[in-house]
PDB file of C-alpha atoms in Angstrom:
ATOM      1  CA  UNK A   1     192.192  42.465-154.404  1.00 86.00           C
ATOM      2  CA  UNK A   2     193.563  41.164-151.461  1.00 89.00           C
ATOM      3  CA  UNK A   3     194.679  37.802-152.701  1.00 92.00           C
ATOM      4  CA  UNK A   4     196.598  40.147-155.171  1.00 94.00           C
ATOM      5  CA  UNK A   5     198.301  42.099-152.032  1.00 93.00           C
ATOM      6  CA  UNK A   6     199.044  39.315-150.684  1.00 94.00           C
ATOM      7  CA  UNK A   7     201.059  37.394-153.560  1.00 95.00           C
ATOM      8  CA  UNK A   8     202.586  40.752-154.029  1.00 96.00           C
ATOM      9  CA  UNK A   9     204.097  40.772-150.388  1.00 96.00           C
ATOM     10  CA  UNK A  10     204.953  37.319-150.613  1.00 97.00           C
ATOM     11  CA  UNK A  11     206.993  37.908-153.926  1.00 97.00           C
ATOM     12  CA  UNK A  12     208.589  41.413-152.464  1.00 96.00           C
ATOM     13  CA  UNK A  13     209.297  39.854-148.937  1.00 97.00           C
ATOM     14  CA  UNK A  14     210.908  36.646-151.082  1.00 98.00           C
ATOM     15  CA  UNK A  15     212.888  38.812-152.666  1.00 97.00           C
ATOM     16  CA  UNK A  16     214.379  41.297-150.353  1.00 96.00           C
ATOM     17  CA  UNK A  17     215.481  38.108-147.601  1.00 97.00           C
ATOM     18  CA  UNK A  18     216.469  36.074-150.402  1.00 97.00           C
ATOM     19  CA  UNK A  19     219.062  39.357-151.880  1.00 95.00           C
ATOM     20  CA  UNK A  20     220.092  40.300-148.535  1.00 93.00           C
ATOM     21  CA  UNK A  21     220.869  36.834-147.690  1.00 94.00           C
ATOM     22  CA  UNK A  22     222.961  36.640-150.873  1.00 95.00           C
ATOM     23  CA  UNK A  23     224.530  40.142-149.949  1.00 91.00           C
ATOM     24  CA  UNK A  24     225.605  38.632-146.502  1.00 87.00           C
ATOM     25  CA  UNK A  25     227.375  35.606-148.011  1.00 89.00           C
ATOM     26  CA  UNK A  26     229.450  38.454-149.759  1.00 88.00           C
ATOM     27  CA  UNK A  27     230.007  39.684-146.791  1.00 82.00           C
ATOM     28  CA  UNK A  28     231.022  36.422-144.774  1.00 81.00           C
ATOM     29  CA  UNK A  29     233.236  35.880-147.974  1.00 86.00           C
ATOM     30  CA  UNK A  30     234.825  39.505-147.381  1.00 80.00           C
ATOM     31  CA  UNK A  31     233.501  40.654-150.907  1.00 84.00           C
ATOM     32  CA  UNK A  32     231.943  43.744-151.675  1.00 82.00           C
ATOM     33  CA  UNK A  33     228.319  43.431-151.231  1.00 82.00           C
ATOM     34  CA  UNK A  34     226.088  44.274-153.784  1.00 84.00           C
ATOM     35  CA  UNK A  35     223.640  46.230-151.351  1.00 81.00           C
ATOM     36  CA  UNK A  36     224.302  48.546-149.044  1.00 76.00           C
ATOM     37  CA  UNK A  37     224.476  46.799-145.107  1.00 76.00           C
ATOM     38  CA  UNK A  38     224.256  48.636-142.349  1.00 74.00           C
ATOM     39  CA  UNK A  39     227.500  48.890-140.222  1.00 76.00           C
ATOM     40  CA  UNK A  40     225.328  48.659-136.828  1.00 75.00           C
ATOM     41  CA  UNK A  41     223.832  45.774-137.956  1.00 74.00           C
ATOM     42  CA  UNK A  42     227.305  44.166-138.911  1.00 70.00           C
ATOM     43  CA  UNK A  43     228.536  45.263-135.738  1.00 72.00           C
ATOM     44  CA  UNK A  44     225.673  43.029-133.581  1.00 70.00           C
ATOM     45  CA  UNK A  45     226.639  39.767-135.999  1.00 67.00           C
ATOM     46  CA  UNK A  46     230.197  40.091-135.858  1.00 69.00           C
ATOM     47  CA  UNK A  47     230.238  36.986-134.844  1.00 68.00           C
ATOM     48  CA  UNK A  48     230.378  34.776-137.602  1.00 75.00           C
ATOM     49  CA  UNK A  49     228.580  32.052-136.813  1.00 84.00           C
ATOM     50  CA  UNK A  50     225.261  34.222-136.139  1.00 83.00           C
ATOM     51  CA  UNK A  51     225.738  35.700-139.566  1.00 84.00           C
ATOM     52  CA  UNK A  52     225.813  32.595-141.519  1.00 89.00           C
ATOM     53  CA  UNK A  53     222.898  31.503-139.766  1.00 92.00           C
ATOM     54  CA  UNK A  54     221.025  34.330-140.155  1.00 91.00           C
ATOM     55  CA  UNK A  55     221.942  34.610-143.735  1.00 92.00           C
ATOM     56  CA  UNK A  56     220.803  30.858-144.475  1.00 96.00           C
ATOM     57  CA  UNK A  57     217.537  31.376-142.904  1.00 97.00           C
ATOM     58  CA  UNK A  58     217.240  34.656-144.800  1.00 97.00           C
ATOM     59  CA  UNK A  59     218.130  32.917-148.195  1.00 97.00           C
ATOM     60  CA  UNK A  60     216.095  29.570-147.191  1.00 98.00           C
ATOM     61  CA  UNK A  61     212.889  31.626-146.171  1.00 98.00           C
ATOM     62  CA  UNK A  62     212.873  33.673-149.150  1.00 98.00           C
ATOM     63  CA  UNK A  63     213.491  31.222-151.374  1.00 98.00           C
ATOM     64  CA  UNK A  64     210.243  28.975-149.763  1.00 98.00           C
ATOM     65  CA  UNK A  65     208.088  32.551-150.071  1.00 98.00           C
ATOM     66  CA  UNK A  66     209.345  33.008-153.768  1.00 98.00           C
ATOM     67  CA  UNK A  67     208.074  29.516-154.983  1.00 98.00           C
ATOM     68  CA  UNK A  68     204.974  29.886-152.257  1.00 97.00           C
ATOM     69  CA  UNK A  69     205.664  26.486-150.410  1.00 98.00           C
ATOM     70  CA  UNK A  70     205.804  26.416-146.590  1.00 98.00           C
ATOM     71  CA  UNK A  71     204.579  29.921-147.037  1.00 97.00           C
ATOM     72  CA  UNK A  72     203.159  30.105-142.982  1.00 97.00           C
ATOM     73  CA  UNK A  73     206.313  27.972-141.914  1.00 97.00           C
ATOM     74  CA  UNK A  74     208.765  30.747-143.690  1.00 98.00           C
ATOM     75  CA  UNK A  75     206.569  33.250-142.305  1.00 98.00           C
ATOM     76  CA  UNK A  76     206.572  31.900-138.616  1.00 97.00           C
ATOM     77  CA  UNK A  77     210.822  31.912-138.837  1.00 98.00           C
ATOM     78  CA  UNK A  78     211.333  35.273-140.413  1.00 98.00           C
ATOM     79  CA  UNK A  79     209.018  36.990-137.545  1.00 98.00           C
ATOM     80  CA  UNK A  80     211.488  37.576-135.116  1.00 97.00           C
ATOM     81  CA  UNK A  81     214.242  38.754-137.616  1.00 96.00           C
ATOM     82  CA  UNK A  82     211.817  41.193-139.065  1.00 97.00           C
ATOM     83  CA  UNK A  83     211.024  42.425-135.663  1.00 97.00           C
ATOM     84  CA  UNK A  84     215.216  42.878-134.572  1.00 93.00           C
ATOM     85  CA  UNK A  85     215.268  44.301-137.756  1.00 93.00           C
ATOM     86  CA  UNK A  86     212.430  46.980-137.248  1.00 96.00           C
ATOM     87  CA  UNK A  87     213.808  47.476-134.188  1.00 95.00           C
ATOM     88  CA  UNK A  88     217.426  48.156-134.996  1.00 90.00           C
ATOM     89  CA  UNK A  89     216.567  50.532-137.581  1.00 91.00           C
ATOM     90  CA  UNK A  90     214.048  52.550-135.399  1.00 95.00           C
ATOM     91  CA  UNK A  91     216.448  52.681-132.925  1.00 93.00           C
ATOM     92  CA  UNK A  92     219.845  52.476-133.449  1.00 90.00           C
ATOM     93  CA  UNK A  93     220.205  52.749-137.057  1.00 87.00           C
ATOM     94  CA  UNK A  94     217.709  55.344-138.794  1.00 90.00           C
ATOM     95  CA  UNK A  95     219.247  54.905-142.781  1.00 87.00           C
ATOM     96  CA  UNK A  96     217.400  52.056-143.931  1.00 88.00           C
ATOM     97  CA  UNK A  97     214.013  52.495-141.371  1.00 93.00           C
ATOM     98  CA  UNK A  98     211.477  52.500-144.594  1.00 94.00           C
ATOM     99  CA  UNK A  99     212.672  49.221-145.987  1.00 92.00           C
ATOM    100  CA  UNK A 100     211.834  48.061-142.151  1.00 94.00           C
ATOM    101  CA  UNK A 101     208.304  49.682-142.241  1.00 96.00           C
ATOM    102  CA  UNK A 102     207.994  47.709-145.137  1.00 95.00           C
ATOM    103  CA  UNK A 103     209.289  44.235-144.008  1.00 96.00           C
ATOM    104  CA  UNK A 104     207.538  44.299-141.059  1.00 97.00           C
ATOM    105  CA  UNK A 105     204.188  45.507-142.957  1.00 97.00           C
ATOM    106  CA  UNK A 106     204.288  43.019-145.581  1.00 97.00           C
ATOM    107  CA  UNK A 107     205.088  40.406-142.840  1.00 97.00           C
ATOM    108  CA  UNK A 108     201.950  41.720-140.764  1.00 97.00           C
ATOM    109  CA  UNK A 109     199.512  41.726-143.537  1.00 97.00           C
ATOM    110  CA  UNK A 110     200.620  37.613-144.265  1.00 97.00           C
ATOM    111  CA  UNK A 111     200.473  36.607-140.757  1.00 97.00           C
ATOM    112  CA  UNK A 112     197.306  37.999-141.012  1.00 96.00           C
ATOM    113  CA  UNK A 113     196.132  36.565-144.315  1.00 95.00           C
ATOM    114  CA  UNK A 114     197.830  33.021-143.013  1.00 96.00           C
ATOM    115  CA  UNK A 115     196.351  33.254-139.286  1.00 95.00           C
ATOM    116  CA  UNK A 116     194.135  29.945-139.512  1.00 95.00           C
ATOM    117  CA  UNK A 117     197.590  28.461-139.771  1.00 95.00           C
ATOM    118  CA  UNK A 118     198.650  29.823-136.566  1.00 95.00           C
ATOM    119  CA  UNK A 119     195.472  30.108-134.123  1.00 91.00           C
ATOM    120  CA  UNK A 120     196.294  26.136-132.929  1.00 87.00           C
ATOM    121  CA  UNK A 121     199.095  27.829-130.991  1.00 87.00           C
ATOM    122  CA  UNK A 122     197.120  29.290-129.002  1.00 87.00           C
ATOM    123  CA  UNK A 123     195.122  26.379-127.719  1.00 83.00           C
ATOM    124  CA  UNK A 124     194.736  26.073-123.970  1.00 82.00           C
ATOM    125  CA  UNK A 125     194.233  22.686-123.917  1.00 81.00           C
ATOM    126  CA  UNK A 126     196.890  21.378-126.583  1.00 76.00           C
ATOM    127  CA  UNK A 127     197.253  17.696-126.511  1.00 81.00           C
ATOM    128  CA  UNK A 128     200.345  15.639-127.243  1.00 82.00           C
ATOM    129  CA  UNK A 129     199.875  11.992-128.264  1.00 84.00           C
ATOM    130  CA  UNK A 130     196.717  12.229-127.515  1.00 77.00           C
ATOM    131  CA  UNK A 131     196.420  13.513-124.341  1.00 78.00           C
ATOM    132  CA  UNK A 132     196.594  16.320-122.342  1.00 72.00           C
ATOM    133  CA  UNK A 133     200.273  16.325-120.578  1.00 64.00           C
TER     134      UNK A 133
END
């Protein structure tokens, strides 16, 4: 059951940062998007360098979690975007606050499933080359 959960929040958190990624090419491109955006949220990456890059990750990361490769790497990137996002729409912009209870759940419940991958982080005593530095 859980490894089920799990491959179901890795498909529906692939799939909502790979679309909205998409959707904010349209909107670099000055299209209409596709999805709905939030105007608070366009409003913090007006510039347009931050939304491209933001965007790429978003489309990179989802892509990676779609065809499960790099699946703790993706993961570790798309954190703290899920978080600004949680946080912007708790916040400042109510209108799309479920979809960002539901990011940052299906986020939480892979960094959980993945958290051998991440507990070397935390070592006290990491050593580079070798040896402690």
């Amino acid at each position: 059951m859980k490894v089920l959960v799990a491959h179901m929040s890795r498909i529906l958190l692939g799939a909502i940062f790979l679309l909205a990624g998409i959707n904010g090419y349209f909107v670099i491109f000055e299209l209409e998007p596709f999805i709905a955006t939030s105007p608070q949220a366009m409003a913090l990456l007006e510039m347009d360098y931050l939304l491209i890059a933001e965007k790429s990750i978003e489309v990179i990361c989802g892509a990676l979690l779609l065809i499960n490769r790099f699946v703790p790497l993706a993961l570790a990137v798309l954190t703290p975007i899920t978080g600004n996002i949680l946080l912007l729409h708790l916040f400042v912009d109510h209108s799309l606050l479920l979809l960002a209870c539901i990011l940052s759940l299906a986020t939480a419940y892979l960094l959980y499933g993945y958290k051998d991958h991440y507990l070397r982080l935390f070592d006290r005593s990491a050593e580079a080359f070798g040896k402690s530095l």
